[in-house]
Short mmCIF file of C-alpha atoms in Angstrom, two decimals:
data_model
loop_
_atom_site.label_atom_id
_atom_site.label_comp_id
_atom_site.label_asym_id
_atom_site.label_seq_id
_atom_site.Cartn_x
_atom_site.Cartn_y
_atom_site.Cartn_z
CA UNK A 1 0.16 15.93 -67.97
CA UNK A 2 2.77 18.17 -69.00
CA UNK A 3 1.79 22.04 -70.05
CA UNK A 4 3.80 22.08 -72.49
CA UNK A 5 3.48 19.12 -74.63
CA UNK A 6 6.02 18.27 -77.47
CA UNK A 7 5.84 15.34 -80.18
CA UNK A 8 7.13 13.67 -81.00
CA UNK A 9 9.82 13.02 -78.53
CA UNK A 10 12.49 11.23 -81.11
CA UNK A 11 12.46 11.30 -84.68
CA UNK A 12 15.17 9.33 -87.30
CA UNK A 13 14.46 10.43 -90.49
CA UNK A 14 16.60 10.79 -94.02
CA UNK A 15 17.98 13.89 -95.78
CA UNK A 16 15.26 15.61 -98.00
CA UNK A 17 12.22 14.20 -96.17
CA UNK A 18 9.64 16.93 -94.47
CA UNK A 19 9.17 16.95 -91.01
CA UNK A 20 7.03 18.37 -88.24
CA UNK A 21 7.19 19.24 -84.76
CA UNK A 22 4.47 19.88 -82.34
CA UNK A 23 4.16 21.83 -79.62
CA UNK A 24 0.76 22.44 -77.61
CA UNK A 25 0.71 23.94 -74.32
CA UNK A 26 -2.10 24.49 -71.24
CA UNK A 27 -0.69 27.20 -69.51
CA UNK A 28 -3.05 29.87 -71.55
CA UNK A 29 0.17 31.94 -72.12
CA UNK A 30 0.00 33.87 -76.18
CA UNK A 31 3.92 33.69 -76.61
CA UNK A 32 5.90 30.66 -78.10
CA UNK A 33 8.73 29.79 -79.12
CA UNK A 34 11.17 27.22 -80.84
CA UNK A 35 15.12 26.73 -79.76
CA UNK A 36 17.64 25.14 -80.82
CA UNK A 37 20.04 22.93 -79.36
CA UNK A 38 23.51 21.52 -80.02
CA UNK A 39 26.71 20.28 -77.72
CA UNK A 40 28.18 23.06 -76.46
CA UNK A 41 25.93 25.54 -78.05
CA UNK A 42 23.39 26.94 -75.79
CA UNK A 43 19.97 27.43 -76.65
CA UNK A 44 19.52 29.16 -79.94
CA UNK A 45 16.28 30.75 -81.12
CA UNK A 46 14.38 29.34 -84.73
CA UNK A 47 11.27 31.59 -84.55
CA UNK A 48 8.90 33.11 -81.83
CA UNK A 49 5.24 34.32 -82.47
CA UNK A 50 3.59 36.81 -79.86
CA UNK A 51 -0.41 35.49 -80.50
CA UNK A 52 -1.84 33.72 -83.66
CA UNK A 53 -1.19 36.28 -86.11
CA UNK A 54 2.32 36.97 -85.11
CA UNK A 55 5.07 35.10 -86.33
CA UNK A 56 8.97 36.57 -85.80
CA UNK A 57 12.84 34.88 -86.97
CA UNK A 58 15.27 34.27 -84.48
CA UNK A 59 18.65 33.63 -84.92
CA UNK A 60 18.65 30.38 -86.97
CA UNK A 61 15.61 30.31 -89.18
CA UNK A 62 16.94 29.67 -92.54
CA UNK A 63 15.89 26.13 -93.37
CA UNK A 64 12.48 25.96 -91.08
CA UNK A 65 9.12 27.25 -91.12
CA UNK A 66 6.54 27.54 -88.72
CA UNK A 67 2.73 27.95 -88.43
CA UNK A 68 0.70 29.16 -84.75
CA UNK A 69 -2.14 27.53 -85.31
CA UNK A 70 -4.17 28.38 -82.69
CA UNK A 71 -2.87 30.50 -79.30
CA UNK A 72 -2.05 26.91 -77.68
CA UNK A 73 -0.32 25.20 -80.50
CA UNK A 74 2.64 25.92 -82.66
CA UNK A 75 4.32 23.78 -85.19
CA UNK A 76 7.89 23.72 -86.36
CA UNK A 77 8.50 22.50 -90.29
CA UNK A 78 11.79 21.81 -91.46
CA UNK A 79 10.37 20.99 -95.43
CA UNK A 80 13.53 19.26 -96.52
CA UNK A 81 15.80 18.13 -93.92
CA UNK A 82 19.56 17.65 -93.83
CA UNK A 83 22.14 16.18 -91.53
CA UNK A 84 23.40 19.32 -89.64
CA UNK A 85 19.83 19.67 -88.48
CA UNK A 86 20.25 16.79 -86.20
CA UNK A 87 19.74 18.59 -82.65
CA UNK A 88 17.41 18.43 -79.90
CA UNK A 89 14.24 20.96 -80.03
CA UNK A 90 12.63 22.41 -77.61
CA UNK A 91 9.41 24.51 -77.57
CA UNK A 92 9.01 26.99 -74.98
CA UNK A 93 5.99 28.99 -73.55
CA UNK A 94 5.65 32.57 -71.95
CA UNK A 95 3.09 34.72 -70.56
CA UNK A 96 3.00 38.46 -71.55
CA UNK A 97 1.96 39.79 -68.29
CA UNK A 98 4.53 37.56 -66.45
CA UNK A 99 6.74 38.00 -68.55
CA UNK A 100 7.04 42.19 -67.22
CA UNK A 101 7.72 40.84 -63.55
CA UNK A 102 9.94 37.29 -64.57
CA UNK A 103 10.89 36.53 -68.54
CA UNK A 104 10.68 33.29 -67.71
CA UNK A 105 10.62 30.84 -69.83
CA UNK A 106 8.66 27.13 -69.50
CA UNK A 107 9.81 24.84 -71.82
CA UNK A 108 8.84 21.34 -73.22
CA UNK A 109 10.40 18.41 -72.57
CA UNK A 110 12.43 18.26 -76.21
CA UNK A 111 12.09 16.45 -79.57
CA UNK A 112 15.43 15.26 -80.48
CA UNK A 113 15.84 15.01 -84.15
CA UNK A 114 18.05 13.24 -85.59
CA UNK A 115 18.83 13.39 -89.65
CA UNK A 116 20.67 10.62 -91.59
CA UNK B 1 23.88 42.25 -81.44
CA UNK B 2 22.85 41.15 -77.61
CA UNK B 3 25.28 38.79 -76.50
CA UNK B 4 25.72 36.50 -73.37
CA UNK B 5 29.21 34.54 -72.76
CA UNK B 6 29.45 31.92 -69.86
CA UNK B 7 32.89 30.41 -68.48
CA UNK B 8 34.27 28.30 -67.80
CA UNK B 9 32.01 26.16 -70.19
CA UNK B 10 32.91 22.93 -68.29
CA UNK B 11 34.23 22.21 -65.04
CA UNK B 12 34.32 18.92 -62.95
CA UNK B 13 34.71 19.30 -59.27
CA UNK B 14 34.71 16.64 -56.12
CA UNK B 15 31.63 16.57 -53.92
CA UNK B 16 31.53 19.19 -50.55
CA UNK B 17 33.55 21.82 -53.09
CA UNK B 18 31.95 24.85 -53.93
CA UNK B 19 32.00 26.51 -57.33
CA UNK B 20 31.34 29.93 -58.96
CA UNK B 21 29.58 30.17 -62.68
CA UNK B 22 30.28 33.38 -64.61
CA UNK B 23 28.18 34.63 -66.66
CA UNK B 24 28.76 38.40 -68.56
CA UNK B 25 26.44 39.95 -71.32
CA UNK B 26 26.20 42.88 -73.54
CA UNK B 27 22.42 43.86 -74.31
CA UNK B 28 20.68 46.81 -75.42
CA UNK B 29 17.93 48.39 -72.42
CA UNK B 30 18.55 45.39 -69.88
CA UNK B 31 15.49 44.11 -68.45
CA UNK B 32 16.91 41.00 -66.28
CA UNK B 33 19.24 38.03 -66.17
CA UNK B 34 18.11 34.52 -65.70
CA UNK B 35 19.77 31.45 -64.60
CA UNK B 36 18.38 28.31 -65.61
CA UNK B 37 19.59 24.27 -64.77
CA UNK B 38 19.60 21.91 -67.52
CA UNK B 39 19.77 18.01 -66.46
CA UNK B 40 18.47 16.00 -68.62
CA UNK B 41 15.31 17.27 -69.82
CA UNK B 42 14.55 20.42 -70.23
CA UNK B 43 16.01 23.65 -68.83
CA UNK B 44 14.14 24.28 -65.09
CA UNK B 45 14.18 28.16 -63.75
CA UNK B 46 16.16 29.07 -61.35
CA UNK B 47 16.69 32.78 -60.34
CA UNK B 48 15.86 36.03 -62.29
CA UNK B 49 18.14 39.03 -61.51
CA UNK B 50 17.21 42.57 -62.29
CA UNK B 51 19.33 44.92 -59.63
CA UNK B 52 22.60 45.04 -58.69
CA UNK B 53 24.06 43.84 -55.59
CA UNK B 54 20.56 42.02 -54.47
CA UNK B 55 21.89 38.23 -53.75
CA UNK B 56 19.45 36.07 -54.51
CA UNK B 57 19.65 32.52 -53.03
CA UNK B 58 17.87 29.07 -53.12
CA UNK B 59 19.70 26.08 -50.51
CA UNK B 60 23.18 26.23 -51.37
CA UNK B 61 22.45 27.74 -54.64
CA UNK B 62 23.01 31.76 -54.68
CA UNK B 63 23.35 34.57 -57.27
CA UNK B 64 24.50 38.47 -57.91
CA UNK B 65 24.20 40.39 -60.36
CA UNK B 66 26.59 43.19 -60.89
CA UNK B 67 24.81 45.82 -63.78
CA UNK B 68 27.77 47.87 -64.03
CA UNK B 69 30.29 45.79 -64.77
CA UNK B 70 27.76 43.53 -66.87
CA UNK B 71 27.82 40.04 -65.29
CA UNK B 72 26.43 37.90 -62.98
CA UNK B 73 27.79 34.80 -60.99
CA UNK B 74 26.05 31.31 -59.31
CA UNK B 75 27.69 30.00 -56.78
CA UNK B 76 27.13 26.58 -55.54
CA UNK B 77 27.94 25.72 -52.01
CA UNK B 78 28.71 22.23 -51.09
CA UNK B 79 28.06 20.31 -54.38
CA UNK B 80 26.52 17.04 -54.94
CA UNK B 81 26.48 14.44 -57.73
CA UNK B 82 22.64 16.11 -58.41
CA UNK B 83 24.21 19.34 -59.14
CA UNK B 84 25.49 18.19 -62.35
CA UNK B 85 23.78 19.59 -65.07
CA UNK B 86 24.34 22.57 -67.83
CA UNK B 87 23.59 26.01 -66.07
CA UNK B 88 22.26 28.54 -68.67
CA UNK B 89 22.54 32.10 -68.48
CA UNK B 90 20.23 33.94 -70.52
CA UNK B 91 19.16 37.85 -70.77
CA UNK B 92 16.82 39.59 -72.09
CA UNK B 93 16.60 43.05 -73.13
CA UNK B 94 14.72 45.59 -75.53
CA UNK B 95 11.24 46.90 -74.74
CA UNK B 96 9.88 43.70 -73.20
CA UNK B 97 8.70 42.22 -76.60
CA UNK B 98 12.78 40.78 -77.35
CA UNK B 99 13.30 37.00 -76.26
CA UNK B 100 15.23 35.92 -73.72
CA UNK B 101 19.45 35.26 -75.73
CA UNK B 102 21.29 32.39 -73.88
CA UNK B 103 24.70 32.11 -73.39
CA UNK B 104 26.64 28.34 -73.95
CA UNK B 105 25.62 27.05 -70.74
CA UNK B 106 28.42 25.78 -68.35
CA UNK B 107 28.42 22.04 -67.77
CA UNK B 108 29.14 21.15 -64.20
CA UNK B 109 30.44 17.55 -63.12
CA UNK B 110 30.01 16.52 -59.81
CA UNK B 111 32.33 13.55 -58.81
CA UNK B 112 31.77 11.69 -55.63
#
């Protein structure tokens, strides 16, 4: 099983309707995170949170929300979408303590979103 | 604003050639410089760079980073079709507590 675990993998939906991504993880690590991305684009960052009561903006958040549940799970809302929010999502994991010898970054395996 | 620009942001080479990614940044109390490839899936680590001059290298993959002048280059030695992919760039900076800001990416084609 994958340690970071995102669903779901595709999505179709319409303009206006609420969705949710998921993103649960095994590795233990207390940071997460939700990118962004788009042809030609790069990653770009929605929001981060540090532990469960910790919840940060990146550079793109206007039009999402998102909720850390629990230190293993965060959730990505967009609560009405539209068409420019078509993209591919990934969550992404890190480990404080790791993260002061690597920054590196494990990611999910994407949710690719696509809005009509 | 921390910044990361990659070039070129495509390039298609023949199999056997050997190519150089660029990657240069502007970030507030650098911390280290990550390259990571980008196939399909998600993006998959690479190398992490934190001092100048110190190549680091992985099979035919290899990369420098140069802190004064603010960049950092992978070079690829003796492609193959599996080498294509996007190659990310990403920095991070701040205190330790900023998240990692990704360039573009550069999206290498390998042709046989």
């Amino acid at each position: 099983d994958a340690d970071v675990t995102q669903t779901p993998r595709n999505r179709i939906t319409k303009t206006g309707k609420r969705i949710m991504l998921e993103c649960s993880q095994t590795k233990g690590h207390d940071r997460m995170y939700w990118y962004r991305q788009d042809p030609g684009l790069g990653l770009r960052l929605i929001y981060y949170s540090f532990d469960v009561k910790d919840i940060n903006k990146g550079e793109i958040s206007d039009g999402y929300s998102v909720s850390r549940q629990a230190q293993a799970k965060f959730s990505l809302s967009l609560e009405s979408a539209i068409p420019n929010q078509t993209a591919l999502y990934f969550c992404a994991t890190s480990d404080f303590l790791l993260a002061a010898h690597t920054g590196e970054l494990f990611f999910g395996e994407g949710s690719r979103l696509t809005v009509l | 604003e921390d910044k990361v620009v990659q070039s070129p942001l495509s390039l298609v080479v023949h199999e056997g050639d050997t190519v150089t990614l660029n990657c240069s940044y502007e970030v507030t109390n650098f911390r280290s410089l990550l390259w990571y490839k980008q196939e399909k899936k998600a993006p998959t680590f690479l190398f992490m760079l934190t001092s100048s001059g110190i190549e680091k290298k992985s099979g035919r993959l290899s990369s420098i980073l140069d802190k004064k002048e603010l960049f950092s280059i992978l070079n690829i030695t003796a492609t193959q079709t599996g080498d294509s992919a996007v190659y990310l760039c990403a920095v991070e900076g701040g205190s330790g507590n900023t998240p990692l800001v990704f360039g573009k990416g550069t999206r290498l084609s390998v042709i046989a």
